[in-house]
Amino acid sequence: MIRGYQALIDPAAIGRGLRVFAGVRLMRHTCADVIAFEHGVTQLPEVVACHHIAGNFDYLLQIDVADLPAYENLHANQLASLPGVATVTSYVTMKTLSPDIT
């Protein structure tokens, strides 16, 4: 029943104070395209989580970076050039609400 334990790291303390959620649409949905995208996105250390979802996007990424220029660089030079990517829609987090963890 217990799947594991984890340490919760403050992103700002390690230079990743900006969280962005990015909705990604793929051009095609062939098995090869999906595998290529998933392999590429998992190689990016700034991508904290990648969810294959139903809805307007194919994937929802949680990305932690230092600041907006760092995200701009990641978006332009890495995300947009991943295999099969048609569009990336970014949502910049202004505040995160979460329960206190003791």
XYZ file of C-alpha atoms in Angstrom:
102
model
C 0.000 0.000 0.000
C 2.855 2.407 0.699
C 4.535 3.255 -2.576
C 7.459 5.132 -1.091
C 8.681 8.182 0.770
C 9.990 11.424 -0.643
C 11.761 14.591 0.362
C 10.026 17.818 -0.665
C 12.597 20.316 -1.903
C 11.881 24.036 -2.057
C 12.395 24.857 -5.772
C 13.453 28.447 -5.009
C 16.212 27.167 -2.709
C 17.828 25.343 -5.643
C 17.443 28.164 -8.164
C 14.139 27.062 -9.683
C 11.760 29.691 -8.337
C 9.511 29.887 -11.413
C 6.986 27.116 -12.107
C 5.387 26.889 -15.537
C 2.763 24.448 -16.750
C 2.985 23.811 -20.472
C 0.313 22.175 -22.590
C 1.874 20.372 -25.554
C 0.113 19.235 -28.716
C 1.766 16.780 -31.050
C 1.545 16.990 -34.853
C 0.850 13.264 -35.183
C -0.034 10.522 -32.762
C 1.764 7.546 -34.259
C 3.495 5.221 -31.843
C 6.908 6.349 -33.125
C 6.045 10.049 -32.660
C 4.777 9.494 -29.120
C 7.849 7.454 -28.157
C 10.210 10.051 -29.644
C 8.500 12.918 -27.815
C 8.368 11.053 -24.505
C 12.029 10.095 -24.755
C 13.035 13.689 -25.536
C 10.951 15.340 -22.831
C 12.199 12.997 -20.109
C 15.771 14.118 -20.899
C 15.023 17.726 -19.842
C 15.921 18.172 -16.147
C 13.654 21.229 -15.850
C 10.593 19.066 -16.566
C 9.481 17.919 -13.125
C 6.438 15.985 -14.346
C 4.995 14.994 -17.704
C 1.383 13.827 -17.899
C -0.201 12.270 -20.995
C -3.704 13.719 -20.810
C -7.053 13.810 -22.584
C -8.475 17.170 -23.656
C -7.105 20.161 -25.519
C -3.486 19.061 -25.125
C -1.716 15.747 -25.496
C 0.691 16.371 -22.607
C 0.798 18.642 -19.590
C 4.295 19.432 -18.333
C 5.294 20.855 -14.976
C 8.485 22.828 -15.454
C 10.643 24.475 -12.772
C 13.221 27.049 -13.892
C 15.079 29.980 -12.341
C 13.119 32.788 -13.971
C 11.230 33.896 -17.082
C 14.342 34.322 -19.276
C 15.358 30.760 -18.366
C 11.913 29.508 -19.412
C 12.056 31.525 -22.626
C 15.371 29.852 -23.440
C 14.037 26.377 -22.600
C 10.876 26.975 -24.650
C 12.663 28.315 -27.726
C 15.661 26.008 -27.766
C 14.409 22.733 -26.334
C 10.640 22.336 -25.879
C 9.568 23.637 -29.273
C 12.163 21.495 -31.019
C 11.234 18.194 -29.364
C 10.185 15.519 -31.883
C 6.605 15.894 -33.097
C 5.705 19.082 -31.209
C 3.060 21.196 -32.949
C 2.315 23.755 -30.216
C 3.334 24.640 -26.674
C 0.972 26.745 -24.551
C 2.524 28.114 -21.358
C 0.877 28.958 -18.045
C 3.106 30.817 -15.584
C 2.328 30.141 -11.937
C 1.816 33.238 -9.802
C 1.164 31.421 -6.512
C 0.818 27.837 -5.359
C -1.517 26.909 -2.541
C -0.804 23.683 -0.694
C -1.432 22.238 2.756
C 1.329 22.547 5.321
C 3.392 19.394 5.530
C 4.849 18.458 8.904
